Short mmCIF file of N, CA and C in Angstrom, two decimals:
data_model
loop_
_atom_site.label_atom_id
_atom_site.label_comp_id
_atom_site.label_asym_id
_atom_site.label_seq_id
_atom_site.Cartn_x
_atom_site.Cartn_y
_atom_site.Cartn_z
N MET A 79 -87.59 -91.16 -20.98
CA MET A 79 -88.27 -90.05 -21.59
C MET A 79 -89.33 -89.49 -20.64
N GLN A 80 -90.11 -90.37 -20.04
CA GLN A 80 -91.16 -89.91 -19.13
C GLN A 80 -90.57 -89.15 -17.95
N GLN A 81 -89.45 -89.63 -17.43
CA GLN A 81 -88.79 -88.93 -16.33
C GLN A 81 -88.36 -87.54 -16.77
N GLY A 82 -87.86 -87.44 -17.99
CA GLY A 82 -87.46 -86.15 -18.55
C GLY A 82 -88.65 -85.19 -18.64
N PHE A 83 -89.79 -85.70 -19.11
CA PHE A 83 -90.99 -84.87 -19.19
C PHE A 83 -91.44 -84.41 -17.80
N GLU A 84 -91.34 -85.31 -16.83
CA GLU A 84 -91.71 -84.94 -15.46
C GLU A 84 -90.79 -83.84 -14.93
N ASN A 85 -89.50 -83.96 -15.21
CA ASN A 85 -88.55 -82.92 -14.79
C ASN A 85 -88.89 -81.58 -15.45
N CYS A 86 -89.30 -81.63 -16.71
CA CYS A 86 -89.67 -80.39 -17.41
C CYS A 86 -90.90 -79.75 -16.77
N LYS A 87 -91.86 -80.58 -16.33
CA LYS A 87 -93.06 -80.05 -15.67
C LYS A 87 -92.71 -79.34 -14.37
N VAL A 88 -91.73 -79.88 -13.66
CA VAL A 88 -91.29 -79.27 -12.41
C VAL A 88 -90.55 -77.96 -12.71
N GLN A 89 -89.67 -78.02 -13.70
CA GLN A 89 -88.86 -76.85 -14.04
C GLN A 89 -89.70 -75.74 -14.68
N PHE A 90 -90.71 -76.14 -15.47
CA PHE A 90 -91.57 -75.17 -16.16
C PHE A 90 -93.03 -75.50 -15.87
N PRO A 91 -93.54 -75.08 -14.72
CA PRO A 91 -94.91 -75.43 -14.33
C PRO A 91 -95.94 -74.79 -15.27
N GLU A 92 -97.15 -75.29 -15.18
CA GLU A 92 -98.27 -74.78 -15.98
C GLU A 92 -98.35 -73.26 -15.84
N GLY A 93 -98.50 -72.59 -16.96
CA GLY A 93 -98.60 -71.14 -16.94
C GLY A 93 -97.27 -70.42 -17.09
N THR A 94 -96.19 -71.17 -17.27
CA THR A 94 -94.89 -70.54 -17.44
C THR A 94 -94.89 -69.64 -18.68
N LYS A 95 -94.12 -68.60 -18.61
CA LYS A 95 -94.01 -67.67 -19.74
C LYS A 95 -92.85 -68.03 -20.66
N ASN A 96 -91.95 -68.87 -20.20
CA ASN A 96 -90.76 -69.24 -20.96
C ASN A 96 -91.04 -70.48 -21.80
N MET A 97 -91.82 -70.30 -22.85
CA MET A 97 -92.25 -71.41 -23.68
C MET A 97 -91.10 -72.01 -24.51
N ILE A 98 -90.15 -71.18 -24.90
CA ILE A 98 -89.04 -71.66 -25.72
C ILE A 98 -88.20 -72.66 -24.93
N ASP A 99 -87.82 -72.29 -23.72
CA ASP A 99 -87.01 -73.20 -22.89
C ASP A 99 -87.81 -74.43 -22.47
N LYS A 100 -89.10 -74.24 -22.23
CA LYS A 100 -89.95 -75.38 -21.88
C LYS A 100 -89.97 -76.38 -23.04
N ASN A 101 -90.13 -75.88 -24.25
CA ASN A 101 -90.14 -76.76 -25.42
C ASN A 101 -88.79 -77.45 -25.61
N LYS A 102 -87.70 -76.69 -25.40
CA LYS A 102 -86.36 -77.29 -25.51
C LYS A 102 -86.19 -78.42 -24.52
N CYS A 103 -86.69 -78.22 -23.31
CA CYS A 103 -86.60 -79.25 -22.27
C CYS A 103 -87.36 -80.51 -22.71
N ASN A 104 -88.58 -80.32 -23.19
CA ASN A 104 -89.38 -81.46 -23.65
C ASN A 104 -88.75 -82.15 -24.87
N ALA A 105 -88.23 -81.36 -25.78
CA ALA A 105 -87.59 -81.94 -26.97
C ALA A 105 -86.37 -82.76 -26.57
N THR A 106 -85.61 -82.28 -25.62
CA THR A 106 -84.44 -83.01 -25.13
C THR A 106 -84.87 -84.33 -24.49
N ALA A 107 -85.94 -84.29 -23.71
CA ALA A 107 -86.46 -85.52 -23.09
C ALA A 107 -86.92 -86.52 -24.15
N ALA A 108 -87.54 -86.02 -25.20
CA ALA A 108 -88.05 -86.89 -26.26
C ALA A 108 -86.93 -87.54 -27.08
N LEU A 109 -85.75 -86.94 -27.07
CA LEU A 109 -84.63 -87.50 -27.83
C LEU A 109 -84.31 -88.94 -27.43
N ALA A 110 -84.73 -89.34 -26.25
CA ALA A 110 -84.48 -90.71 -25.78
C ALA A 110 -85.11 -91.75 -26.71
N ILE A 111 -86.21 -91.40 -27.37
CA ILE A 111 -86.86 -92.38 -28.25
C ILE A 111 -86.52 -92.19 -29.72
N ARG A 112 -85.83 -91.12 -30.06
CA ARG A 112 -85.53 -90.85 -31.47
C ARG A 112 -84.86 -92.03 -32.18
N PRO A 113 -83.87 -92.70 -31.58
CA PRO A 113 -83.23 -93.82 -32.29
C PRO A 113 -84.19 -94.97 -32.60
N PHE A 114 -85.32 -95.00 -31.92
CA PHE A 114 -86.26 -96.10 -32.10
C PHE A 114 -87.43 -95.74 -33.01
N THR A 115 -87.44 -94.51 -33.52
CA THR A 115 -88.52 -94.11 -34.40
C THR A 115 -88.22 -94.58 -35.82
N THR A 116 -89.27 -94.92 -36.54
CA THR A 116 -89.11 -95.42 -37.91
C THR A 116 -88.67 -94.30 -38.84
N TYR A 117 -89.23 -93.14 -38.67
CA TYR A 117 -88.94 -92.01 -39.55
C TYR A 117 -88.40 -90.85 -38.70
N THR A 118 -87.11 -90.81 -38.55
CA THR A 118 -86.51 -89.78 -37.70
C THR A 118 -86.76 -88.38 -38.27
N ASP A 119 -86.91 -88.28 -39.59
CA ASP A 119 -87.19 -86.96 -40.17
C ASP A 119 -88.53 -86.42 -39.69
N LEU A 120 -89.51 -87.29 -39.51
CA LEU A 120 -90.81 -86.85 -39.01
C LEU A 120 -90.73 -86.46 -37.53
N PHE A 121 -89.94 -87.19 -36.78
CA PHE A 121 -89.70 -86.84 -35.37
C PHE A 121 -89.09 -85.44 -35.30
N ASP A 122 -88.06 -85.21 -36.11
CA ASP A 122 -87.39 -83.91 -36.12
C ASP A 122 -88.33 -82.80 -36.58
N LYS A 123 -89.14 -83.10 -37.58
CA LYS A 123 -90.09 -82.10 -38.09
C LYS A 123 -91.09 -81.71 -37.01
N TYR A 124 -91.57 -82.68 -36.26
CA TYR A 124 -92.53 -82.40 -35.19
C TYR A 124 -91.93 -81.46 -34.16
N TRP A 125 -90.71 -81.76 -33.71
CA TRP A 125 -90.10 -80.92 -32.67
C TRP A 125 -89.68 -79.56 -33.22
N ALA A 126 -89.35 -79.48 -34.49
CA ALA A 126 -89.06 -78.17 -35.10
C ALA A 126 -90.34 -77.32 -35.16
N THR A 127 -91.44 -77.97 -35.49
CA THR A 127 -92.73 -77.27 -35.51
C THR A 127 -93.10 -76.78 -34.12
N ARG A 128 -92.87 -77.63 -33.11
CA ARG A 128 -93.14 -77.23 -31.73
C ARG A 128 -92.27 -76.04 -31.32
N ALA A 129 -91.03 -76.00 -31.80
CA ALA A 129 -90.14 -74.88 -31.47
C ALA A 129 -90.68 -73.58 -32.06
N VAL A 130 -91.16 -73.63 -33.29
CA VAL A 130 -91.73 -72.44 -33.93
C VAL A 130 -92.97 -71.98 -33.17
N ILE A 131 -93.80 -72.93 -32.79
CA ILE A 131 -95.01 -72.59 -32.03
C ILE A 131 -94.64 -71.94 -30.71
N ALA A 132 -93.66 -72.50 -30.01
CA ALA A 132 -93.23 -71.94 -28.72
C ALA A 132 -92.73 -70.52 -28.88
N GLU A 133 -91.98 -70.26 -29.94
CA GLU A 133 -91.49 -68.90 -30.18
C GLU A 133 -92.65 -67.93 -30.39
N ARG A 134 -93.66 -68.37 -31.14
CA ARG A 134 -94.80 -67.50 -31.42
C ARG A 134 -95.62 -67.22 -30.15
N VAL A 135 -95.76 -68.23 -29.31
CA VAL A 135 -96.50 -68.03 -28.05
C VAL A 135 -95.73 -67.07 -27.15
N GLN A 136 -94.44 -67.30 -27.01
CA GLN A 136 -93.63 -66.46 -26.14
C GLN A 136 -93.60 -65.02 -26.64
N ALA A 137 -93.66 -64.82 -27.94
CA ALA A 137 -93.66 -63.47 -28.51
C ALA A 137 -95.03 -62.81 -28.46
N GLY A 138 -96.05 -63.56 -27.99
CA GLY A 138 -97.39 -63.00 -27.90
C GLY A 138 -98.15 -63.00 -29.21
N LYS A 139 -97.66 -63.73 -30.19
CA LYS A 139 -98.31 -63.77 -31.50
C LYS A 139 -99.36 -64.88 -31.59
N MET A 140 -99.45 -65.70 -30.52
CA MET A 140 -100.36 -66.82 -30.52
C MET A 140 -100.72 -67.14 -29.07
N THR A 141 -101.96 -67.53 -28.84
CA THR A 141 -102.36 -67.93 -27.49
C THR A 141 -101.96 -69.39 -27.25
N VAL A 142 -101.98 -69.78 -25.99
CA VAL A 142 -101.67 -71.17 -25.65
C VAL A 142 -102.70 -72.10 -26.29
N ALA A 143 -103.97 -71.70 -26.29
CA ALA A 143 -105.01 -72.52 -26.91
C ALA A 143 -104.75 -72.70 -28.40
N GLU A 144 -104.36 -71.63 -29.07
CA GLU A 144 -104.03 -71.71 -30.50
C GLU A 144 -102.81 -72.62 -30.71
N ALA A 145 -101.84 -72.49 -29.81
CA ALA A 145 -100.64 -73.32 -29.90
C ALA A 145 -100.98 -74.79 -29.74
N ASN A 146 -101.84 -75.10 -28.78
CA ASN A 146 -102.26 -76.49 -28.59
C ASN A 146 -102.96 -77.04 -29.82
N GLN A 147 -103.81 -76.22 -30.42
CA GLN A 147 -104.52 -76.64 -31.62
C GLN A 147 -103.53 -76.88 -32.77
N GLU A 148 -102.59 -75.98 -32.94
CA GLU A 148 -101.62 -76.12 -34.02
C GLU A 148 -100.70 -77.32 -33.79
N ALA A 149 -100.30 -77.55 -32.56
CA ALA A 149 -99.44 -78.70 -32.23
C ALA A 149 -100.19 -80.01 -32.48
N THR A 150 -101.46 -80.04 -32.13
CA THR A 150 -102.27 -81.23 -32.37
C THR A 150 -102.42 -81.49 -33.86
N GLN A 151 -102.60 -80.44 -34.63
CA GLN A 151 -102.71 -80.59 -36.09
C GLN A 151 -101.39 -81.09 -36.67
N ALA A 152 -100.28 -80.57 -36.18
CA ALA A 152 -98.97 -81.02 -36.65
C ALA A 152 -98.77 -82.51 -36.35
N GLN A 153 -99.17 -82.90 -35.15
CA GLN A 153 -99.03 -84.31 -34.76
C GLN A 153 -99.91 -85.19 -35.66
N SER A 154 -101.10 -84.73 -35.96
CA SER A 154 -102.01 -85.47 -36.83
C SER A 154 -101.45 -85.58 -38.25
N ASP A 155 -100.90 -84.48 -38.76
CA ASP A 155 -100.30 -84.49 -40.10
C ASP A 155 -99.13 -85.46 -40.17
N ILE A 156 -98.32 -85.49 -39.13
CA ILE A 156 -97.16 -86.38 -39.12
C ILE A 156 -97.60 -87.83 -39.01
N ALA A 157 -98.64 -88.10 -38.22
CA ALA A 157 -99.17 -89.47 -38.13
C ALA A 157 -99.71 -89.92 -39.48
N ALA A 158 -100.38 -89.03 -40.19
CA ALA A 158 -100.91 -89.35 -41.52
C ALA A 158 -99.76 -89.64 -42.50
N GLU A 159 -98.71 -88.86 -42.43
CA GLU A 159 -97.55 -89.08 -43.32
C GLU A 159 -96.88 -90.42 -42.99
N GLU A 160 -96.77 -90.73 -41.71
CA GLU A 160 -96.18 -92.00 -41.32
C GLU A 160 -97.03 -93.17 -41.84
N GLN A 161 -98.34 -93.04 -41.72
CA GLN A 161 -99.23 -94.08 -42.23
C GLN A 161 -99.11 -94.21 -43.75
N ARG A 162 -99.01 -93.08 -44.45
CA ARG A 162 -98.87 -93.10 -45.91
C ARG A 162 -97.60 -93.84 -46.30
N ARG A 163 -96.50 -93.53 -45.61
CA ARG A 163 -95.23 -94.19 -45.90
C ARG A 163 -95.29 -95.68 -45.61
N ASN A 164 -95.91 -96.04 -44.50
CA ASN A 164 -96.03 -97.46 -44.16
C ASN A 164 -96.83 -98.22 -45.21
N LEU A 165 -97.93 -97.64 -45.67
CA LEU A 165 -98.73 -98.28 -46.70
C LEU A 165 -97.97 -98.39 -48.02
N ALA A 166 -97.22 -97.36 -48.36
CA ALA A 166 -96.42 -97.40 -49.59
C ALA A 166 -95.37 -98.51 -49.50
N ASN A 167 -94.74 -98.64 -48.34
CA ASN A 167 -93.73 -99.69 -48.16
C ASN A 167 -94.35 -101.08 -48.27
N ARG A 168 -95.54 -101.25 -47.70
CA ARG A 168 -96.22 -102.54 -47.79
C ARG A 168 -96.60 -102.86 -49.23
N SER A 169 -97.03 -101.85 -49.96
CA SER A 169 -97.42 -102.05 -51.35
C SER A 169 -96.23 -102.50 -52.18
N VAL A 170 -95.09 -101.87 -51.98
CA VAL A 170 -93.87 -102.26 -52.70
C VAL A 170 -93.48 -103.68 -52.33
N GLY A 171 -93.56 -104.01 -51.07
CA GLY A 171 -93.22 -105.36 -50.61
C GLY A 171 -94.12 -106.40 -51.23
N ALA A 172 -95.42 -106.09 -51.32
CA ALA A 172 -96.37 -107.03 -51.94
C ALA A 172 -96.07 -107.21 -53.42
N GLN A 173 -95.72 -106.13 -54.10
CA GLN A 173 -95.38 -106.22 -55.52
C GLN A 173 -94.12 -107.06 -55.73
N GLU A 174 -93.13 -106.87 -54.87
CA GLU A 174 -91.90 -107.66 -54.97
C GLU A 174 -92.17 -109.13 -54.73
N SER A 175 -93.01 -109.44 -53.75
CA SER A 175 -93.35 -110.83 -53.46
C SER A 175 -94.09 -111.47 -54.63
N ALA A 176 -95.04 -110.73 -55.21
CA ALA A 176 -95.79 -111.25 -56.36
C ALA A 176 -94.87 -111.49 -57.55
N ALA A 177 -93.94 -110.57 -57.78
CA ALA A 177 -93.00 -110.73 -58.89
C ALA A 177 -92.10 -111.95 -58.66
N ALA A 178 -91.63 -112.13 -57.44
CA ALA A 178 -90.78 -113.28 -57.13
C ALA A 178 -91.55 -114.59 -57.30
N ALA A 179 -92.80 -114.61 -56.86
CA ALA A 179 -93.63 -115.81 -57.00
C ALA A 179 -93.88 -116.12 -58.46
N ALA A 180 -94.16 -115.10 -59.25
CA ALA A 180 -94.40 -115.31 -60.68
C ALA A 180 -93.14 -115.82 -61.37
N TRP A 181 -92.01 -115.28 -60.99
CA TRP A 181 -90.74 -115.71 -61.58
C TRP A 181 -90.47 -117.17 -61.23
N MET A 182 -90.68 -117.53 -59.97
CA MET A 182 -90.43 -118.91 -59.54
C MET A 182 -91.40 -119.89 -60.20
N ALA A 183 -92.61 -119.44 -60.54
CA ALA A 183 -93.61 -120.30 -61.15
C ALA A 183 -93.46 -120.42 -62.65
N SER A 184 -92.63 -119.58 -63.25
CA SER A 184 -92.50 -119.62 -64.71
C SER A 184 -91.76 -120.90 -65.13
N PRO A 185 -92.16 -121.49 -66.27
CA PRO A 185 -91.57 -122.77 -66.69
C PRO A 185 -90.10 -122.67 -67.09
N SER A 186 -89.63 -121.50 -67.35
CA SER A 186 -88.24 -121.37 -67.79
C SER A 186 -87.24 -121.34 -66.62
N VAL A 187 -87.76 -121.36 -65.41
CA VAL A 187 -86.88 -121.30 -64.25
C VAL A 187 -86.51 -122.72 -63.82
N VAL A 188 -85.25 -122.96 -63.69
CA VAL A 188 -84.76 -124.26 -63.22
C VAL A 188 -84.12 -124.01 -61.86
N VAL A 189 -84.58 -124.73 -60.88
CA VAL A 189 -84.04 -124.58 -59.54
C VAL A 189 -83.13 -125.77 -59.28
N VAL A 190 -81.88 -125.50 -59.00
CA VAL A 190 -80.90 -126.54 -58.73
C VAL A 190 -80.66 -126.55 -57.21
N ARG A 191 -80.86 -127.73 -56.64
CA ARG A 191 -80.64 -127.85 -55.19
C ARG A 191 -79.42 -128.72 -54.98
N ARG A 192 -78.63 -128.34 -54.05
CA ARG A 192 -77.42 -129.13 -53.76
C ARG A 192 -77.46 -129.67 -52.38
#
């Protein structure tokens, strides 16, 4: 992935006007880690948001500074959603463990070992 990002920097140096192709290049490089992400939908959402931002910058509807701010906010929102999901999953796991422990501790349960 890092090599891909480096290639994109060479192909689209700082100040390039072709933001759409630059973003496509970076998104393609990032695909190397997609199979290893916990929430692929959030990965996809991030890069789709970056594509929209790139289109707006290239069309002159947004400055690079505004784009950077919006991209940072998108990344922050996605990190918050990932954290929310992780906490929800842990909560469910804790509830399941507590229920299993209570069930095993109940006097009506007979455990047969062979």
